[in-house]
Short mmCIF file of C-alpha atoms in Angstrom, two decimals:
data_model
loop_
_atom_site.label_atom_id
_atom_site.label_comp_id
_atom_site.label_asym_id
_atom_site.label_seq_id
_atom_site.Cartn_x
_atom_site.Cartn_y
_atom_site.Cartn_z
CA UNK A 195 120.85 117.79 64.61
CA UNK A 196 122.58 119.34 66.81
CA UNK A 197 120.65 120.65 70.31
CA UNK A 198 122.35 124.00 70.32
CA UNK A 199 119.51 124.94 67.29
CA UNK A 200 116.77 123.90 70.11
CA UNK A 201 114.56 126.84 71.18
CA UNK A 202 113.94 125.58 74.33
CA UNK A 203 116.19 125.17 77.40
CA UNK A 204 116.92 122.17 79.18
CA UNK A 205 115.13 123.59 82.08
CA UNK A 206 112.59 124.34 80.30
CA UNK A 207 112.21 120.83 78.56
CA UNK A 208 112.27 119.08 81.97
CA UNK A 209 109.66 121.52 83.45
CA UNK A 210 107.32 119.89 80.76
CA UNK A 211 108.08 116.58 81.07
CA UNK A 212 107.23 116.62 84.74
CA UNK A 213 104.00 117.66 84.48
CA UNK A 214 103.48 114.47 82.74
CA UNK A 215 104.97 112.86 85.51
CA UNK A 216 102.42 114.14 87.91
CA UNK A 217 99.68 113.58 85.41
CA UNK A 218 100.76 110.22 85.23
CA UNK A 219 100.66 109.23 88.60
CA UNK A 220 97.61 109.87 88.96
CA UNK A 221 96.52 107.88 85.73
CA UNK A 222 98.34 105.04 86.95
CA UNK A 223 96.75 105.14 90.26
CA UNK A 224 93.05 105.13 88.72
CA UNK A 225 94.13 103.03 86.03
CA UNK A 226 95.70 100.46 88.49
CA UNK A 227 93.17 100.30 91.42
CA UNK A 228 89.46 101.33 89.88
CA UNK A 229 88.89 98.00 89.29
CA UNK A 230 90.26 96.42 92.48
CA UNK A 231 88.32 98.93 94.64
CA UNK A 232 85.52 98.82 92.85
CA UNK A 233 85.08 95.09 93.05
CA UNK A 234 86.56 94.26 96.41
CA UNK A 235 85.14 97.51 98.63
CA UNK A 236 82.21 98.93 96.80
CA UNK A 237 81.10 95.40 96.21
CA UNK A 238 80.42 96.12 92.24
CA UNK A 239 80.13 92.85 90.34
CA UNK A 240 82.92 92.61 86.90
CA UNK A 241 80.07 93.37 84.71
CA UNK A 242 78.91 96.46 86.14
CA UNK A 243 82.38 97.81 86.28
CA UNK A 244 82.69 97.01 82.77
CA UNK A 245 79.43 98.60 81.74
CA UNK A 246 80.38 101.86 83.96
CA UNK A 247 84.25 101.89 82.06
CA UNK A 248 81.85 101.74 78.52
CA UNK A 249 79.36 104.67 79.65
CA UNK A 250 82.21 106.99 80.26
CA UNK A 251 83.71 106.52 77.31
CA UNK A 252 80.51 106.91 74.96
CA UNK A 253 79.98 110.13 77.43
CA UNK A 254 83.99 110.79 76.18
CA UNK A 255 82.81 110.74 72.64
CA UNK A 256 80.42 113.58 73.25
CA UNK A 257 81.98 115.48 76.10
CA UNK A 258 86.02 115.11 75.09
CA UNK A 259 85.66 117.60 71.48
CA UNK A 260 83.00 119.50 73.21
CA UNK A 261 85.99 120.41 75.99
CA UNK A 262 88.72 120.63 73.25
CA UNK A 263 86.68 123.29 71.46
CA UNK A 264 86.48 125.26 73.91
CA UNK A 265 89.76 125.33 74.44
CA UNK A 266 90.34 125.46 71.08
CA UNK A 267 88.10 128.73 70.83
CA UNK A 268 89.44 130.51 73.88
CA UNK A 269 91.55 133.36 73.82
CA UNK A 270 93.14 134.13 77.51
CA UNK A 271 95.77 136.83 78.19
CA UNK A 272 97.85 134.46 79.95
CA UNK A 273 98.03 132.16 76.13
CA UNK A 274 96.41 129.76 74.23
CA UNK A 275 97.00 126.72 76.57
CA UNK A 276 98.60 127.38 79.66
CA UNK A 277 95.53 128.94 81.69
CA UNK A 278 93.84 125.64 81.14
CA UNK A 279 96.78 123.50 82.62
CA UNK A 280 97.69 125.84 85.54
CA UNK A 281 93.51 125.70 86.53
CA UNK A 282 93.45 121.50 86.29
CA UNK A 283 96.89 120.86 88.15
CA UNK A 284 94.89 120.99 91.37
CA UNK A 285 91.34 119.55 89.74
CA UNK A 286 92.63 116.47 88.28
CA UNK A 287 94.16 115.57 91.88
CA UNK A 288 90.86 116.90 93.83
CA UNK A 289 88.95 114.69 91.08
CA UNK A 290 90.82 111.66 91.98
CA UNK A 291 90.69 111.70 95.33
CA UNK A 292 86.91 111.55 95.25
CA UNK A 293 87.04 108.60 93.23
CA UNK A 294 88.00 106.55 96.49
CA UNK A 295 86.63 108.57 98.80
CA UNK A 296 83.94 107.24 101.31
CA UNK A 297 84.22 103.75 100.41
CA UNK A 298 83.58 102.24 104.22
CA UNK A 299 80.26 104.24 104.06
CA UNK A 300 79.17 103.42 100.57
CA UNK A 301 79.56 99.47 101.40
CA UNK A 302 76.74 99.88 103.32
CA UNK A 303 74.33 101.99 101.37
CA UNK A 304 72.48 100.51 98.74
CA UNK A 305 73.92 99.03 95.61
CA UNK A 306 72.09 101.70 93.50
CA UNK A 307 73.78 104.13 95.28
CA UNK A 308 77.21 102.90 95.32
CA UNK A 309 76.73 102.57 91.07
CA UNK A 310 75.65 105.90 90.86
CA UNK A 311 78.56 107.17 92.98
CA UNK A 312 81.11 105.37 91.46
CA UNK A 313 79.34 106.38 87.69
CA UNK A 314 79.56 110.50 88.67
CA UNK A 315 83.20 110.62 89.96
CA UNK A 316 84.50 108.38 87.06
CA UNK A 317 82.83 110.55 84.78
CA UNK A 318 83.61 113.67 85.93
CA UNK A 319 87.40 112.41 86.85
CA UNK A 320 87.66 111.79 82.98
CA UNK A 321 86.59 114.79 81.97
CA UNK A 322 88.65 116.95 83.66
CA UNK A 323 91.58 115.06 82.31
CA UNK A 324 90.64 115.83 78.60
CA UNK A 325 91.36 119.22 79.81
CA UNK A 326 94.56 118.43 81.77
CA UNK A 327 95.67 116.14 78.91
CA UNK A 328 94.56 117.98 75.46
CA UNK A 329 96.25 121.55 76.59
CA UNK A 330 99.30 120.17 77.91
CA UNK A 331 100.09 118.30 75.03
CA UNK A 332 99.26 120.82 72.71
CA UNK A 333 101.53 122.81 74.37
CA UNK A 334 104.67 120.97 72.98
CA UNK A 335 103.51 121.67 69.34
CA UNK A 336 104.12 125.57 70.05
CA UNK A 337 106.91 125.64 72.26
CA UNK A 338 109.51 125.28 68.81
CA UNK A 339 109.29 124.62 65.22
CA UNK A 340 112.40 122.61 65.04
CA UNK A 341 110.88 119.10 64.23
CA UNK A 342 114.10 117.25 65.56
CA UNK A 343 113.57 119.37 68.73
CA UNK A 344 110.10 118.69 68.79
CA UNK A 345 110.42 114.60 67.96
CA UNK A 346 112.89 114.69 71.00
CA UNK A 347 110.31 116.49 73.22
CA UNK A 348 107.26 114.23 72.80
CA UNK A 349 109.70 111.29 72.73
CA UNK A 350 110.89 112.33 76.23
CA UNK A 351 107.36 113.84 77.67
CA UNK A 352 106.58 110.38 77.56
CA UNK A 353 109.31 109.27 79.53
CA UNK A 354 108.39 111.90 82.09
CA UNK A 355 105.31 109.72 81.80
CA UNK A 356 106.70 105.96 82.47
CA UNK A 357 108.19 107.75 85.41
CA UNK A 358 104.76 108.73 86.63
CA UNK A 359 103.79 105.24 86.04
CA UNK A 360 106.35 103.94 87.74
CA UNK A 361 105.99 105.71 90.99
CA UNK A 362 102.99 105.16 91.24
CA UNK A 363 103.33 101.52 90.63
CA UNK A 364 106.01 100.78 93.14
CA UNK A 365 104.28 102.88 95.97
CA UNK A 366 100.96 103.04 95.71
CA UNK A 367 100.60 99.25 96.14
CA UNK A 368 103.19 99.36 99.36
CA UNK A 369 101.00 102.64 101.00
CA UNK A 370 97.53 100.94 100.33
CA UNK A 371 98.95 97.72 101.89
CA UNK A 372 100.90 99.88 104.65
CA UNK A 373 97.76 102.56 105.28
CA UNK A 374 95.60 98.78 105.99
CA UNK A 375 93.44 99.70 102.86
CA UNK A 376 92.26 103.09 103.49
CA UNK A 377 92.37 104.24 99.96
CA UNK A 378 91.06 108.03 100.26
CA UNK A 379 94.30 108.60 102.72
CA UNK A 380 96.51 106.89 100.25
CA UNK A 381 94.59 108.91 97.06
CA UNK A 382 95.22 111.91 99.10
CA UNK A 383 98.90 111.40 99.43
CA UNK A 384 99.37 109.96 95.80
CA UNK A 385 97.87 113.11 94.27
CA UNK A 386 99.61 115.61 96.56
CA UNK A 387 102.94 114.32 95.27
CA UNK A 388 101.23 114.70 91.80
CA UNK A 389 100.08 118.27 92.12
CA UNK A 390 103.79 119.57 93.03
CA UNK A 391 104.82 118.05 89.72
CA UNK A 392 102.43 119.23 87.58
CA UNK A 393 102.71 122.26 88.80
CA UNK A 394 105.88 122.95 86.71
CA UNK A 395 104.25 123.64 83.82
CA UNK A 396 104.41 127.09 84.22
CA UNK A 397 107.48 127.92 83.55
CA UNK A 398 106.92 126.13 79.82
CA UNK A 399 106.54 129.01 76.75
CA UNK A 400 104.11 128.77 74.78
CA UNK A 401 106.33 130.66 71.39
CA UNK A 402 104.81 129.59 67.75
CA UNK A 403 100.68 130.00 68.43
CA UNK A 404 99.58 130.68 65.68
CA UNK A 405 97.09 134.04 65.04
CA UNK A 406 94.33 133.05 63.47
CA UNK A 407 90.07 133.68 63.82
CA UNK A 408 88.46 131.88 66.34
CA UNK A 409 87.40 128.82 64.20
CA UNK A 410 83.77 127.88 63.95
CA UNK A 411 82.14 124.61 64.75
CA UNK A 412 81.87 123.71 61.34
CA UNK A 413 85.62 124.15 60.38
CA UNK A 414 86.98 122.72 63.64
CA UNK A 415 85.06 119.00 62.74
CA UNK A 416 85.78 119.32 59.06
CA UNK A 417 89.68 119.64 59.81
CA UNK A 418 89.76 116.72 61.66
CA UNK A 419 86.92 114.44 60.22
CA UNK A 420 88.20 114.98 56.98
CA UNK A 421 92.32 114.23 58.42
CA UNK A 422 92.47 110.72 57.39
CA UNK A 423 95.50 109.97 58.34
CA UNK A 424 94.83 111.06 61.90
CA UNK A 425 91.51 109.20 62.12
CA UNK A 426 93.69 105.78 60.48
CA UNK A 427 96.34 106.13 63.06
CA UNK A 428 93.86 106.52 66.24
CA UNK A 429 91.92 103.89 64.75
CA UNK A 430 94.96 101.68 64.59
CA UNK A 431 95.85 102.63 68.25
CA UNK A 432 92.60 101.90 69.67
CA UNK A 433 93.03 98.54 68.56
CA UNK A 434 96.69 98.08 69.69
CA UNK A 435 96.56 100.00 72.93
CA UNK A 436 93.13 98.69 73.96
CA UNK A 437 93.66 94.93 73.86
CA UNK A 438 96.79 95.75 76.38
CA UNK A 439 94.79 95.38 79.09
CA UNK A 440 97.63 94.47 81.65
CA UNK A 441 97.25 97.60 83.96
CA UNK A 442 93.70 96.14 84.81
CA UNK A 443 94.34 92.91 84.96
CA UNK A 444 97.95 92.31 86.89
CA UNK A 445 96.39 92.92 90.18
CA UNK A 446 93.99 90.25 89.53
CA UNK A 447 96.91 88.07 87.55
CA UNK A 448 99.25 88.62 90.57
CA UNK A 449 96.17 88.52 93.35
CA UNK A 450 94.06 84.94 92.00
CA UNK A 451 96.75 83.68 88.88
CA UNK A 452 100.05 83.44 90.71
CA UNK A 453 98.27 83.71 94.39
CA UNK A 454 100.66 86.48 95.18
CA UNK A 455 99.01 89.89 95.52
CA UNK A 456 102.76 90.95 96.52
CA UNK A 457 103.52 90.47 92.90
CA UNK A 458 101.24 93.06 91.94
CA UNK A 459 103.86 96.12 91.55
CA UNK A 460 106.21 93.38 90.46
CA UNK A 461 104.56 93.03 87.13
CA UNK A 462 103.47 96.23 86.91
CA UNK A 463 106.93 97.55 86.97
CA UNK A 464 108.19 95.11 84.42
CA UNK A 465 105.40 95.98 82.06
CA UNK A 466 106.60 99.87 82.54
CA UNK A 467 110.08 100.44 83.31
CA UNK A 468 111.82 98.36 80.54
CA UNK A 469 109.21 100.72 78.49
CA UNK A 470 111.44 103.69 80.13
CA UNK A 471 114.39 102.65 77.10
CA UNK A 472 111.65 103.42 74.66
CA UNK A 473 112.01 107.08 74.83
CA UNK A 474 115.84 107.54 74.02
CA UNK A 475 115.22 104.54 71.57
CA UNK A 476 112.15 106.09 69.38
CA UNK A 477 114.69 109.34 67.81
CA UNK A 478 117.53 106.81 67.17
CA UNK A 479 114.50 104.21 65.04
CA UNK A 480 113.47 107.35 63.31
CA UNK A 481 116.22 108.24 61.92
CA UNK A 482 117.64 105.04 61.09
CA UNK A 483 114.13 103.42 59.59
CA UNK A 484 111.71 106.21 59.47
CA UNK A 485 108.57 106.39 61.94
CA UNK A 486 106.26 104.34 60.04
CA UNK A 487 108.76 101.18 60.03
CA UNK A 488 109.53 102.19 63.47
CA UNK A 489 106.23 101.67 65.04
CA UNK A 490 105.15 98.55 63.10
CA UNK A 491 107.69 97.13 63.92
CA UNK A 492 107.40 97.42 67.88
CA UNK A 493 103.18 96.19 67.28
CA UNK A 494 104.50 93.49 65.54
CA UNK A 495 106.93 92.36 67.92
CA UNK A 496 103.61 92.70 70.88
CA UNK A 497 101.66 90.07 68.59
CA UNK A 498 104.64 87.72 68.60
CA UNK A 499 105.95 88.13 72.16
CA UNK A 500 101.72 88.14 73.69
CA UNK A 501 101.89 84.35 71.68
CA UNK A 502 104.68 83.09 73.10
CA UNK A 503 103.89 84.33 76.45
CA UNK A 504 100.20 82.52 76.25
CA UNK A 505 101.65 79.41 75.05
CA UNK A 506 104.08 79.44 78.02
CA UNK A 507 101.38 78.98 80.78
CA UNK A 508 101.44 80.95 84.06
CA UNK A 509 103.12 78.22 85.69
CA UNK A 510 107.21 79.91 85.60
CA UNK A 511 106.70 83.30 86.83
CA UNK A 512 110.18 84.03 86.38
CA UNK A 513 109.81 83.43 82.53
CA UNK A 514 106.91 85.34 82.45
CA UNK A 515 108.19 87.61 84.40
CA UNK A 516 110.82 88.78 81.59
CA UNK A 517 108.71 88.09 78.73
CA UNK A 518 106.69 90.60 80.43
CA UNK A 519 109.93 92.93 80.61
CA UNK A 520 110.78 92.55 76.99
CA UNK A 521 107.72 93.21 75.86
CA UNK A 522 107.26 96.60 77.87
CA UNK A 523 109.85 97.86 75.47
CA UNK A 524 108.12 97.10 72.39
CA UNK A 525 104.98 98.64 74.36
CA UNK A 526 106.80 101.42 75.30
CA UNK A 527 107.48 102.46 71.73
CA UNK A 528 103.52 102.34 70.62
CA UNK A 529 102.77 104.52 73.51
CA UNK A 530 105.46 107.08 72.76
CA UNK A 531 105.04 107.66 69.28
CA UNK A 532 101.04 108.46 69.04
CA UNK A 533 102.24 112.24 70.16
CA UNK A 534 104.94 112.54 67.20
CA UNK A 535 102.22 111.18 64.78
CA UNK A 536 99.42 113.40 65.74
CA UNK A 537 101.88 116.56 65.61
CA UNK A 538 102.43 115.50 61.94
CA UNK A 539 98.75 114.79 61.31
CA UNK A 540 97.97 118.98 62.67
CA UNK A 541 100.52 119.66 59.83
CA UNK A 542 98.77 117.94 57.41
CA UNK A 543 95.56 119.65 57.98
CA UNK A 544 96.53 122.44 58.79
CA UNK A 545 98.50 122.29 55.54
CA UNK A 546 94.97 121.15 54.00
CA UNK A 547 92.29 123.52 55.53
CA UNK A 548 94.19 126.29 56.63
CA UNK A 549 93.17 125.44 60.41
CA UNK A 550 96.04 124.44 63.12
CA UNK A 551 93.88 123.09 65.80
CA UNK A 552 96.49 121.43 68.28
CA UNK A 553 93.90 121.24 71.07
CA UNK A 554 91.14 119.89 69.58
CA UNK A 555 93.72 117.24 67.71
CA UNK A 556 95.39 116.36 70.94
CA UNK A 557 91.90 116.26 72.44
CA UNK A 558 91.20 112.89 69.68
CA UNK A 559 94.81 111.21 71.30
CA UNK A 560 93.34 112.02 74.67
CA UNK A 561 89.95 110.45 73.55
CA UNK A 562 91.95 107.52 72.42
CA UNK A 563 94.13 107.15 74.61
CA UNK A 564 91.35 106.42 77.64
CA UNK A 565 89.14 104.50 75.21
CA UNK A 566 92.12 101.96 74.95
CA UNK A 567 92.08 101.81 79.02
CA UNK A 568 88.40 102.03 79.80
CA UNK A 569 87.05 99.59 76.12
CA UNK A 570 90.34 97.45 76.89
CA UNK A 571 88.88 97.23 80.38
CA UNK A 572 85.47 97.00 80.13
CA UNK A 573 85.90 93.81 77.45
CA UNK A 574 88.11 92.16 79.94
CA UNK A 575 86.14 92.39 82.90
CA UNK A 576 83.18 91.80 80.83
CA UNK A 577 84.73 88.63 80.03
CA UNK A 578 85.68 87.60 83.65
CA UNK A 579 82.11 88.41 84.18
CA UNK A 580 80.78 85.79 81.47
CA UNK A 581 83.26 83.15 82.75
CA UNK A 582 82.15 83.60 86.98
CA UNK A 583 84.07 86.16 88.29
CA UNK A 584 82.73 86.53 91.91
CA UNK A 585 83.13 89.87 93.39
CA UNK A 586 83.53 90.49 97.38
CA UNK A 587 83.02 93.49 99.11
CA UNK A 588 85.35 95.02 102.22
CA UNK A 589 88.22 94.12 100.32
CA UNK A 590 87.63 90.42 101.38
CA UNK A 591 89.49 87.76 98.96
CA UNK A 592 87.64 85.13 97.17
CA UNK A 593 88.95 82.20 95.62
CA UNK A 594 87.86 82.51 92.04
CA UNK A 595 86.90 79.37 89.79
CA UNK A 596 89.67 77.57 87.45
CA UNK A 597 87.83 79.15 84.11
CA UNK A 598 88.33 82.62 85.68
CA UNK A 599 92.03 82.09 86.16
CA UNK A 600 92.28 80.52 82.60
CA UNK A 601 90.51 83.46 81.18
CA UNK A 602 92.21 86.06 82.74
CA UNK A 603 95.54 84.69 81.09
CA UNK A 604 94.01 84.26 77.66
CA UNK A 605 93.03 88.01 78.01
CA UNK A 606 95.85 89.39 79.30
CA UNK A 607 97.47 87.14 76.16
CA UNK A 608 95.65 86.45 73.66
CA UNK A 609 93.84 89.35 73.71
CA UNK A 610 96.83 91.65 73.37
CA UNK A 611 98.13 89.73 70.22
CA UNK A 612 94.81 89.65 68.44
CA UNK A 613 94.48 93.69 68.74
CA UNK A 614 97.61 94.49 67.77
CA UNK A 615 97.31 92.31 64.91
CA UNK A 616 94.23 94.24 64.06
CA UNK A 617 95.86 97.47 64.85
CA UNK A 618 98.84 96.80 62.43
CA UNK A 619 97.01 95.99 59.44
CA UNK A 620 94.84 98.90 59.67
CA UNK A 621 97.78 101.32 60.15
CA UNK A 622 100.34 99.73 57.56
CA UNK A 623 97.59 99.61 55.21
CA UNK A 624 96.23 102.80 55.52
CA UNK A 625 98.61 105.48 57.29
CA UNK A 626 101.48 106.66 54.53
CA UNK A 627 101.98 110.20 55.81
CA UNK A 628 105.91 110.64 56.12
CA UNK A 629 108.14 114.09 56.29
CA UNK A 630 108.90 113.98 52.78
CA UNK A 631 105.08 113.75 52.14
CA UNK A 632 104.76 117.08 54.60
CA UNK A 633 107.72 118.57 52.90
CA UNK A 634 106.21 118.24 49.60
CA UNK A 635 102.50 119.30 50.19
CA UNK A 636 104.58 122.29 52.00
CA UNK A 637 106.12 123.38 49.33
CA UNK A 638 103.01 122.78 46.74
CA UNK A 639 101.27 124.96 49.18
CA UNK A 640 104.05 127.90 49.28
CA UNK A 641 103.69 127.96 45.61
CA UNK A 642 100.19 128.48 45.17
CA UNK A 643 100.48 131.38 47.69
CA UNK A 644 102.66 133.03 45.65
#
C-alpha cells in the first residue's frame, strides 16, 4: 500500500522511533554491563547476581500490571499516553545512572550492603521502564488505523531500537575503557545522550484513543487472561528470547573465552547490527508468507545456526564471528515482530470483551521482554556459578577454570537452540491468529451490532 494513505508524517514517524533509540541505549548499557560491574567492582559472586536478576523479575510480575493499570486507568489532559513518556524520559536516565553509581565506596562496605544496594536500584530501574516502555509502545497502536502503516511503524520502532543498541555497544565499551573504569561518569554521559533522544516523543499524536469507561480491575485481567493468543505468543517468546543470553555473556565470552576483552563490542555489534536488515525485511516476509510463517521461520533458523555454532568450538573467531552475524538477522526478526503480534492480539480482545487496553497489553511485552534478559541471565550465571565461576572485585581479572569457559560456550549455544526449540513448538502449535481471522471475527461482530 501505498504511504501517501499513511496518517502520520515522516517526521512524525522518525520522532517515534528515536525515542526508542534513547530507550535503547540505555537498555543496552544495563543489559551489557550489570553483570560485569556487578561481579568485577561490587565483588557479587555469579549466583547472587543471578538470584538478584530472578527477584526483580518475580517483583515484575506483581509490580509491571499494577503500573500498566494505572496507566491504563488514567485520564490526563495532555492524552492517554504521552504524559507518562514525557515524565520518564528524564527518570529512566536518572534511574540508570544510580545503578553504577558509588561503586569505589560500596567495595568497601559490607557485602550485605552492597546486595541490598545493587537489589533497590535494579528494582526500581525496572520499574520505571515498564512505564517508559508500556506507554510508548502503546502509543503506536493510536497514532493510525492503517494496519500496513502501523506493521511498518513497529517494524521500524524497532530499528530505532538496534540503533540504540548499537551505540551503545560500540561506545560504551571504548568510554568505560577510555574514562579508566569509572562507570557513574560513563552512565552519566551514556544516558544524557539518551535523554535528548527520547525526548522526541513529543511531537508524536496520539489520534485513534479510543473513549471508553475507565475499566475496572476485574475487566482489565479478564481481557488479557482470557487473550490466549497473547498469553501463547509471550509464552513462546519467553522461551526464545530468554535462552539468547548473548548480551550477558559476550563480555565474559570475549573477556575469559577468546582472552580478548577488546572483542567485547566486536561481538556485540555482530549479534545487533546484521539484526538492523530485520526491520525493512519483516513487511516484505509478511506479505510474501504471512507473519506466522515469517517468524517461525527466523526461530527455526536460531536453533539450527546456535548448533552449528556449538559444534564449531570457540577456537576460529573469525567463523564464529559471522555465524554470530548471520544469526543476528534471524534474531533480529523475533525481536521485531512481538510488537506487530501484540497489536493484533489488543484487536482480538478488544474484538472479544469490548475492552482496548493497549497499555496494560504492551505492559505483558514489556514484562516479557525483561523476563527473557533478567531469567535468560539469571540461568546463565546461575550456571557459571554451579561450574566455579570466581568473581573479583575492583574490576581485577581472574583467570577462570577450563569448565567455566566450556560452560559459558554451551550456554551461549546450546542454550539458545534448546529455547527456541521450545519456543517454536509452543507458538506453531498454539498461536493461529492471522488478519483474515481478525477480519472475520470483525465482521461477525459488526453484524451482531446491527
Amino acid at each position: 500500500m501505498s504511504n501517501t494513505s499513511y496518517e502520520t508524517s515522516r517526521h512524525e514517524r522518525l520522532s517515534y522511533y528515536t525515542f526508542f533509540t534513547g530507550q535503547n541505549i540505555i537498555f543496552m548499557f544495563v543489559t551489557i554491563f550489570i553483570s560485569i560491574y556487578y561481579t568485577s567492582v561490587l565483588g557479587l559472586s555469579a549466583g547472587t547476581v543471578g538470584i538478584i536478576f530472578l527477584l526483580a523479575r518475580v517483583w515484575d510480575a506483581v509490580n509491571d500490571p499494577i503500573l500498566s493499570i494505572l496507566v491504563e486507568r488514567s485520564r490526563f489532559k495532555g492524552g492517554k499516553f504521552k504524559p507518562w513518556v514525557n515524565a520518564i524520559a528524564w527518570a529512566v536516565p536518572l534511574a540508570t545512572v544510580l545503578i553504577f553509581a558509588f561503586g569505589d565506596y560500596l567495595a568497601e562496605q559490607p557485602m550485605w550492603l552492597r546486595i541490598t544496594y545493587a537489589f533497590v536500584t535494579y528494582v526500581g530501574w525496572g520499574m520505571l521502564y515498564t512505564v517508559s516502555d508500556a506507554p510508548a509502545y502503546a502509543i503506536g497502536s493510536v497514532m493510525t488505523q492503517n494496519k500496513d502503516e502501523r506493521n511498518v511503524i513497529y517494524s521500524f520502532v524497532r530499528f530505532g531500537g538496534f540503533v540504540g543498541m548499537v551505540i551503545a555497544m560500540i561506545s560504551a565499551p571504548w568510554l568505560v575503557d577510555k574514562l579508566g573504569g569509572k562507570w557513574t561518569l560513563a552512565a552519566v554521559i551514556m544516558c544524557s545522550v539518551a535523554m535528548v533522544l527520547m525526548l522526541t516523543i513529543r511531537t508524536v499524536k496520539e489520534r485513534h484513543v479510543v473513549e471508553q469507561e475507565i475499566p475496572t480491575l476485574k475487566q482489565i485481567l479478564g481481557t488479557v487472561t482470557g487473550n490466549k493468543y497473547l498469553l501463547m505468543f509471550l509464552l513462546a517468546f519467553i522461551f526464545i528470547g530468554g535462552s539468547n543470553v548473548a548480551f550477558t555473556l559476550m563480555p565474559y565470552i570475549a573477556r575469559d573465552v577468546l582472552n580478548d576483552p577488546s572483542l567485547s563490542g566486536i561481538l556485540l555489534f555482530a549479534m545487533i547490527g546484521p539484526a538492523m536488515l530485520a526491520s525493512p525485511l519483516v513487511p516484505i516476509g509478511i506479505r510474501k508468507v504471512g507473519k506466522i510463517a515469517t517468524f517461525a521461520w527466523a526461530s527455526a533458523a536460531l536453533t539450527v545456526l546456535s548448533i552449528i555454532t556449538w559444534l564449531m568450538g570457540y577456537e576460529h573467531v573469525e567463523l564464529f564471528i559471522a555465524l554470530t552475524m548471520i544469526k543476528a538477522i534471524a534474531l533480529g526478526v523475533t525481536l521485531v515482530m512481538p510488537s506487530i503480534f501484540i497489536a493484533d492480539c489488543i484487536e482480538y480482545g478488544h474484538i472479544r470483551s469490548g475492552q482496548r487496553l493497549e497499555a496494560v497489553t504492551f505492559a505483558t511485552q514489556t514484562f516479557a521482554n525483561k523476563a527473557t534478559t533478567a531469567v535468560g541471565g539469571s540461568i546463565a550465571m546461575g550456571y557459571l556459578a554451579m561450574v566455579g565461576f570466581v568473581q573479583s572485585t575492583g574490576g581485577s581479572v581472574v583467570q577462570q577454570p577450563s569448565q567455566v569457559i566450556q560452560g559459558m560456550w554451551d550456554a551461549l549455544n546450546l542454550g539458545n537452540a534448546i529455547g527456541a526449540t521450545i519456543g517454536l513448538v509452543i507458538f506453531l502449535y498454539n498461536y493461529k491468529l492471522t488478519d483474515q481471522m481478525l477480519e472475520r471475527m470483525k465482521a461477525e461482530a459488526s453484524k451482531k451490532t446491527i
